[in-house]
Short mmCIF file of C-alpha atoms and ligand atoms in Angstrom, two decimals:
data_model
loop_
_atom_site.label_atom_id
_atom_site.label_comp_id
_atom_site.label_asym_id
_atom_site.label_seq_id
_atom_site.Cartn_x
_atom_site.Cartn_y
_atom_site.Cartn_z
CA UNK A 280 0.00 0.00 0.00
CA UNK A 281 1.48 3.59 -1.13
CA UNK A 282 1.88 6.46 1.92
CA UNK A 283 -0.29 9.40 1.21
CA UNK A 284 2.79 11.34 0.15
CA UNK A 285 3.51 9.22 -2.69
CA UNK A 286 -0.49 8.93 -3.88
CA UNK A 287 -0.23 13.10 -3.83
CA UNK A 288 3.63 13.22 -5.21
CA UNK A 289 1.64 10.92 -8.76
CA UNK A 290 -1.43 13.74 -7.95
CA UNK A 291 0.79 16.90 -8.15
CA UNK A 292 2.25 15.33 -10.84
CA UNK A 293 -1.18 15.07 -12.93
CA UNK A 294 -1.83 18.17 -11.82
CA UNK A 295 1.28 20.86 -10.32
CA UNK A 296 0.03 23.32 -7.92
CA UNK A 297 2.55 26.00 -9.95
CA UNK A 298 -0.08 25.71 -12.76
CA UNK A 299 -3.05 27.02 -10.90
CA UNK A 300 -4.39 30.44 -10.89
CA UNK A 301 -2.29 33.20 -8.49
CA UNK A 302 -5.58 33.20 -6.33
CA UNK A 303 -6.52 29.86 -6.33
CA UNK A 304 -5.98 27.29 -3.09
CA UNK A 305 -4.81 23.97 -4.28
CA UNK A 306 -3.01 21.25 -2.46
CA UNK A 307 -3.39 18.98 0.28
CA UNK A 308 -5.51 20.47 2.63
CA UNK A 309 -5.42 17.50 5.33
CA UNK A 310 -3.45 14.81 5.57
CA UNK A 311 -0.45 12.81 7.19
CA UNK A 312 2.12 12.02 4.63
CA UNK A 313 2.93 8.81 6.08
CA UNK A 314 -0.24 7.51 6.29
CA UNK A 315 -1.02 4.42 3.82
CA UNK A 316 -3.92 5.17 1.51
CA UNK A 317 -5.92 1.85 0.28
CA UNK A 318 -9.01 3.82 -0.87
CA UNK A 319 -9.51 6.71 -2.60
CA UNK A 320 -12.64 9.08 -3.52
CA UNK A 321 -13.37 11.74 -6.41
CA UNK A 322 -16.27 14.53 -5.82
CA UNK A 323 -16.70 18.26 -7.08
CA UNK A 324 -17.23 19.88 -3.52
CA UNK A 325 -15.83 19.02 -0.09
CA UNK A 326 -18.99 19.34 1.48
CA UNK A 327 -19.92 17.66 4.34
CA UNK A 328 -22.48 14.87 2.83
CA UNK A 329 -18.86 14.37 0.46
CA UNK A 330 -16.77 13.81 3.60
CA UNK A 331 -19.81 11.64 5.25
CA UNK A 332 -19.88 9.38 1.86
CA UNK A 333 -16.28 9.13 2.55
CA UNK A 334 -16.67 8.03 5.77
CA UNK A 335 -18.64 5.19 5.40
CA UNK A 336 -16.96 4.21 2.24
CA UNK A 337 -13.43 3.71 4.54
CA UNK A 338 -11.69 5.92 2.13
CA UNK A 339 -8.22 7.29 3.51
CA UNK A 340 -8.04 10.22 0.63
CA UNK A 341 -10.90 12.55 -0.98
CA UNK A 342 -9.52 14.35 -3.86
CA UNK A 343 -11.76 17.18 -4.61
CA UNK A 344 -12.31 19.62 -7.50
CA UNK A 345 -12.90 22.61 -5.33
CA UNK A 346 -11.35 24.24 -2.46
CA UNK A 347 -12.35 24.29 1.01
CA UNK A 348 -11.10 27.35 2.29
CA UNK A 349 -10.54 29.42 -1.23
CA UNK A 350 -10.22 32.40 0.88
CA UNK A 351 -8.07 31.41 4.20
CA UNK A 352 -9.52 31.08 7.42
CA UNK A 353 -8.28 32.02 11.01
CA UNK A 354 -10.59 28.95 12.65
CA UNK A 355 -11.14 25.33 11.86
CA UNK A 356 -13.65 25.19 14.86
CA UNK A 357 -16.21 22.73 14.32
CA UNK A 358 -18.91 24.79 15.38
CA UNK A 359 -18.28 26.37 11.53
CA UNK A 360 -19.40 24.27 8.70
CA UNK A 361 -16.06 23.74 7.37
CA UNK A 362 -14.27 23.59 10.17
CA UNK A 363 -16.99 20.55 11.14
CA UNK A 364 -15.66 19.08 7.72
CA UNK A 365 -12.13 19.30 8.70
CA UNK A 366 -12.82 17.56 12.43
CA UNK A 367 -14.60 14.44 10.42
CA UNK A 368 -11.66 14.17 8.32
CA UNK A 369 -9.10 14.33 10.48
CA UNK A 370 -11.03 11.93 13.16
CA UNK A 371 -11.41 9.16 10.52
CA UNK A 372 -8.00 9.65 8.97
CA UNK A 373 -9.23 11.23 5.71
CA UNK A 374 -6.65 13.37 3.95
CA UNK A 375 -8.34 16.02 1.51
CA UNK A 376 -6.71 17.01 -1.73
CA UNK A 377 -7.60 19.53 -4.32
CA UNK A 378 -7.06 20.09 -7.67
CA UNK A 379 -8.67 23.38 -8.85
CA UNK A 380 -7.71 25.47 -11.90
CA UNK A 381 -4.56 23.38 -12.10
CA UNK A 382 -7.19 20.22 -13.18
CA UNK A 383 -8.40 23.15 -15.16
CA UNK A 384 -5.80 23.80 -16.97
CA UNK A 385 -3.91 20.01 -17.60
CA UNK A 386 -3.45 17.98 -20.31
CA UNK A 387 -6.13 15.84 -20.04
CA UNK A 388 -8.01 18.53 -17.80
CA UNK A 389 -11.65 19.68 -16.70
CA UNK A 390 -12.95 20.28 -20.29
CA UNK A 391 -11.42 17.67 -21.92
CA UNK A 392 -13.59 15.16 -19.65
CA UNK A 393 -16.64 17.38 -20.21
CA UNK A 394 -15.98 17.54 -24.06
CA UNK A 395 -15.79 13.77 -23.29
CA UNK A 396 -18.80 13.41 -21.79
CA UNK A 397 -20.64 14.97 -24.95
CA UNK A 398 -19.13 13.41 -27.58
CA UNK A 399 -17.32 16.15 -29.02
CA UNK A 400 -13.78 15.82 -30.78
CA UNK A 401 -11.60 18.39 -29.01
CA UNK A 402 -9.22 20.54 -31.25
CA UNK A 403 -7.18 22.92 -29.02
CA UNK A 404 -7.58 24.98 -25.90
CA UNK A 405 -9.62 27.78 -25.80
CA UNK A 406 -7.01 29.74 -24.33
CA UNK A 407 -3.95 27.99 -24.63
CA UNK A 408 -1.18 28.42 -21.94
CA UNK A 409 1.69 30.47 -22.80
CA UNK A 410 3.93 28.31 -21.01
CA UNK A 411 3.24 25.18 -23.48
CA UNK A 412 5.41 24.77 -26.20
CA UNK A 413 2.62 21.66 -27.41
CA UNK A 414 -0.20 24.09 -27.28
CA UNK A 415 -2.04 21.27 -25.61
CA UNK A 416 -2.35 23.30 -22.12
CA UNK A 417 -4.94 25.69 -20.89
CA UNK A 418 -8.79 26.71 -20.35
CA UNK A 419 -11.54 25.33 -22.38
CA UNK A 420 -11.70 23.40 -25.33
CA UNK A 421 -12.51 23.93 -28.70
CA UNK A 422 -13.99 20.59 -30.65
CA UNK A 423 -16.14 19.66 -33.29
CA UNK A 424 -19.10 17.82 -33.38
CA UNK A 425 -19.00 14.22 -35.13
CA UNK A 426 -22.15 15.20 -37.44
CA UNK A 427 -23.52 18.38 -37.21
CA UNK A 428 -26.92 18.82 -35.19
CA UNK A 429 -29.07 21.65 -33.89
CA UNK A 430 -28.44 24.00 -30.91
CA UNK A 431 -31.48 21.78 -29.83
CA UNK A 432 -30.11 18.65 -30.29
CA UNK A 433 -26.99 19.41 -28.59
CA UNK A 434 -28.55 20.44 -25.72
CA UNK A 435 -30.84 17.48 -25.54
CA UNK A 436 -27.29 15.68 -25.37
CA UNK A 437 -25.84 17.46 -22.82
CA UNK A 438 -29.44 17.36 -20.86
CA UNK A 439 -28.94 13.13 -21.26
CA UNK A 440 -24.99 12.76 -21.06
CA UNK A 441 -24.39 15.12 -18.14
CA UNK A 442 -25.55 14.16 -14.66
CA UNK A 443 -28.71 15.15 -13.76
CA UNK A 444 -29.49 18.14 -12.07
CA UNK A 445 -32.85 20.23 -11.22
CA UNK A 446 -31.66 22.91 -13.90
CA UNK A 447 -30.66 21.27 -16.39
CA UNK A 448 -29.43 23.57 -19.53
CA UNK A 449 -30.39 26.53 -20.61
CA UNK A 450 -29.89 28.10 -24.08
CA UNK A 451 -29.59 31.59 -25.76
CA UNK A 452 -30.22 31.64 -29.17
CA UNK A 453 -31.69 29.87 -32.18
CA UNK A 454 -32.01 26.27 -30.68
CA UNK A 455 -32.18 25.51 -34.52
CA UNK A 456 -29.17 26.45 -35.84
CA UNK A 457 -26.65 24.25 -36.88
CA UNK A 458 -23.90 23.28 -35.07
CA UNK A 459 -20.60 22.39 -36.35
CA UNK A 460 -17.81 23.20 -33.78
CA UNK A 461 -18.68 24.33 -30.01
CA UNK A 462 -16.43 25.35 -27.29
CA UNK A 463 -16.89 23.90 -23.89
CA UNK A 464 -15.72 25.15 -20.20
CA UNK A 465 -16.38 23.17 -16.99
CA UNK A 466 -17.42 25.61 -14.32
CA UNK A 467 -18.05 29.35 -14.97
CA UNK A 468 -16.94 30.15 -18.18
CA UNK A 469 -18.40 33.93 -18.85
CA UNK A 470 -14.97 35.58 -18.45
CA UNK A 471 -13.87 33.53 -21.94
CA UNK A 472 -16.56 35.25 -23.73
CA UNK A 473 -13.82 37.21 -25.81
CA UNK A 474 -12.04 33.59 -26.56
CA UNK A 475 -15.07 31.89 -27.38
CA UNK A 476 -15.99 34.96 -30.38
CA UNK A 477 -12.53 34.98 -31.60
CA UNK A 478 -13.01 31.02 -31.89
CA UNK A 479 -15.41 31.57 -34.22
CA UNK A 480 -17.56 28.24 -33.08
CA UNK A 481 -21.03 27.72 -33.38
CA UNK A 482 -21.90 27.31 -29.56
CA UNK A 483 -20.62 27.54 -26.11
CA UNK A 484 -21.49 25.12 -23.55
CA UNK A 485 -20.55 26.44 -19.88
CA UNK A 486 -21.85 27.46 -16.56
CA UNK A 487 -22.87 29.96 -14.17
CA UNK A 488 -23.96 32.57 -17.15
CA UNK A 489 -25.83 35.66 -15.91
CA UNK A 490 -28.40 37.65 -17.85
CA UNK A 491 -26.35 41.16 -18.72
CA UNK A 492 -22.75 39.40 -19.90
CA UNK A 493 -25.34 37.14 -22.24
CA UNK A 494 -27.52 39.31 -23.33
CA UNK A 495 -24.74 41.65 -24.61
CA UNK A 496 -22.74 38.88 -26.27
CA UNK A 497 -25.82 37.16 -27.88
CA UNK A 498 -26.72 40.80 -29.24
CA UNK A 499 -23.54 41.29 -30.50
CA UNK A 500 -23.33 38.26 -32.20
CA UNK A 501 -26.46 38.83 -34.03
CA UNK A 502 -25.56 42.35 -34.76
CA UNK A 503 -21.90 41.12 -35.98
CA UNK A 504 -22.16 41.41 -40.11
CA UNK A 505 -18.80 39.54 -40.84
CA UNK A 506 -20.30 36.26 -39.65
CA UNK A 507 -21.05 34.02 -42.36
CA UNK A 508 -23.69 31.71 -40.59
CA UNK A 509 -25.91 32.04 -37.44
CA UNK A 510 -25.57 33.65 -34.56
CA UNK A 511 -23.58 31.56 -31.61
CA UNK A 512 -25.57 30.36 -29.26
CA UNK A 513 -24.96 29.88 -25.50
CA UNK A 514 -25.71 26.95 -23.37
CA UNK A 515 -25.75 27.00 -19.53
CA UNK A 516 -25.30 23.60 -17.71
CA UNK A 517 -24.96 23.13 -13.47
CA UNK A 518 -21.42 23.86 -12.72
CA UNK A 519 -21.48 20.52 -10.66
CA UNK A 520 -22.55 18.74 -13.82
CA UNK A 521 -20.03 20.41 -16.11
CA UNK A 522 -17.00 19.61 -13.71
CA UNK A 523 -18.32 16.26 -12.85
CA UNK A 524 -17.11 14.34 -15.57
CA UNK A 525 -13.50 15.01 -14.49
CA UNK A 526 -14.15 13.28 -11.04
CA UNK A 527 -14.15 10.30 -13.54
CA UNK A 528 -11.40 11.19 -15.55
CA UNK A 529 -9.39 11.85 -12.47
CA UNK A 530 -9.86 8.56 -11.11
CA UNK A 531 -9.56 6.68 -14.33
CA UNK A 532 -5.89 8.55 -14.11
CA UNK A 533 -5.02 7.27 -10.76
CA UNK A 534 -6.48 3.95 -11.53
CA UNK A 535 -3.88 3.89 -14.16
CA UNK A 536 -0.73 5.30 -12.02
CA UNK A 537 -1.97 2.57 -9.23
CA UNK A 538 -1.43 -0.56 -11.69
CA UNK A 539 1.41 0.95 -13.12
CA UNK A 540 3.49 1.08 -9.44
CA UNK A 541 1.09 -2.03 -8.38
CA UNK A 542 -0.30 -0.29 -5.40
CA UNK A 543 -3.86 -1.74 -5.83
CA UNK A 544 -5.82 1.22 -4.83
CA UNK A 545 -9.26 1.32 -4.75
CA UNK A 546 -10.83 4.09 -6.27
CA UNK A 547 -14.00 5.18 -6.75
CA UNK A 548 -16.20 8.25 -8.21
CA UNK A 549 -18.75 10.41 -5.46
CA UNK A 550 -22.36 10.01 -7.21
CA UNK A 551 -23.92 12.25 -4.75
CA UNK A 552 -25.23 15.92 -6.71
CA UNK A 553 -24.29 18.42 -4.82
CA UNK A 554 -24.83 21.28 -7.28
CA UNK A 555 -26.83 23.95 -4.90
CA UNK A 556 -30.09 24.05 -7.09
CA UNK A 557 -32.42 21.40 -5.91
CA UNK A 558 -35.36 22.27 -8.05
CA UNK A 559 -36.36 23.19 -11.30
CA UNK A 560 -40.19 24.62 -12.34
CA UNK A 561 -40.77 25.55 -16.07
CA UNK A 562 -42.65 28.19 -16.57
CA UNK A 563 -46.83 27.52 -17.56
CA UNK A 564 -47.27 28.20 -20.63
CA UNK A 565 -50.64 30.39 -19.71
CA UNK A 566 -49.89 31.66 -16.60
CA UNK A 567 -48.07 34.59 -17.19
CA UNK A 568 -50.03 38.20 -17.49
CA UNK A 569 -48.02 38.72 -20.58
CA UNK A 570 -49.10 35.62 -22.57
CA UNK A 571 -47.19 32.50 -23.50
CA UNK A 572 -43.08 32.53 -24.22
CA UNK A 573 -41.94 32.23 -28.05
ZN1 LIG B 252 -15.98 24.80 -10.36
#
């Protein structure tokens, strides 16, 4: 059986803490580095239903997507709701790990599993990192679509090929277009907007989009006269469900790494949703004052 420091020495090696964003907290958040680690767990959040599934699963290491403490903290008290987290971890010998924007960023990283997950043939970064001579590095992908479909269809795929969630995905713009080539970014993705025009694809599957930053670039790209088809459309997934598929990825990786140094770990991928939205209500179509929606 490996220690914990070798399990996170193959994990920082997936994924180096150097490439993360300057204000991002990545890295082992608890754990002792001698410790051996037989079982292993994937999730989005370090919540504390995560660290309870953890618990009773008897895993010695949770590797999360997302922080705990993003911002620092002066208490771990487990009167506090992450400081409670910390307290079950550390009493059941559970070492955390994260791997934030640096998972973002790798080669295979965050959107390549959600690209994945849909289907779609990835090309090249959305933003590549400067620091890669290969080009292969950086945020969001850009990939085509095996046979082009309808805004529509695509998101009927992503509705049936992403985890479930009560939102499920929204869209902005002609759900029948065609669509040929789509960029993808797990998490919130509205600061790419820039990337994604200059891209030139036909749709942009993300998360966490708000009405102004989409209502100016959808008007924009209708009111752009140097595009040759229609405008791009927009497609809002759950951030859980666009960085879940890389819980999979992630432990398909270490799978992999443990046969390779015969370690026989046992790991296994969180199920649990623990995207924030728990419902979803369409609107009636003849309830509003104002008539029924196009
Ligand atoms: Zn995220």
């Amino acid at each position: 059986m490996p220690r914990l420091s070798e399990v996170i020495a193959a994990l920082d090696n997936l994924w180096p803490a150097e490439r993360a964003e300057s204000w991002d907290a990545v890295g082992t958040v608890v754990g002792e580095p001698g410790q051996e680690v037989s079982r292993v767990l994937f999730a989005v959040d370090p919540v504390q239903e995560i660290v309870d599934e953890a618990v009773k699963l008897g895993a010695d290491l949770l590797v999360t997507h997302h922080p705990l403490y993003l911002r620092g903290t002066t208490t771990v008290a487990a009167s506090t709701f992450k400081g409670r987290v910390v307290h079950t971890l550390i009493k059941n010998d559970i070492a955390l790990h994260v791997a934030h924007t640096n998972a973002d960023a790798a080669d295979p990283g965050v959107s390549d599993a959600l690209a994945g997950a849909l289907d779609l043939s990835v090309v090249r970064p959305l933003v590549p990192d400067p620091s890669d001579p290969e080009g292969r590095r950086g945020l969001g992908r850009v990939c085509e679509v095996r046979h082009p479909l309808t805004v529509r269809e695509f998101a009927a795929r992503a509705a049936e090929r992403l985890p479930a969630t009560a939102q499920g995905i929204r869209v902005a713009g002609d759900p029948e277009a065609t669509v040929r080539t789509v960029a993808v970014s797990g998490g919130s993705g509205d600061s790419l907007f820039d990337h994604v025009r200059a891209a030139g694809v036909d749709a942009f599957l993300t998360a966490d989009l708000r009405h102004h930053p989409v209502s100016e670039f959808s008007a924009f790209s209708a009111f752009s006269a140097n595009r040759a088809h229609s405008p791009l459309a927009l497609l809002d997934a759950a951030h859980w469900a666009t960085e879940w598929p890389w819980c999979e990825l992630g432990a398909a990786q270490l799978d992999e790494i443990s046969d390779r140094n015969g370690w026989d770990l046992r790991v296994h991928v969180s199920k649990t949703v623990t995207d924030p939205w728990t419902a979803h209500v369409a609107s009636a179509p003849t309830s509003s004052a104002m008539g029924a929606p196009n």
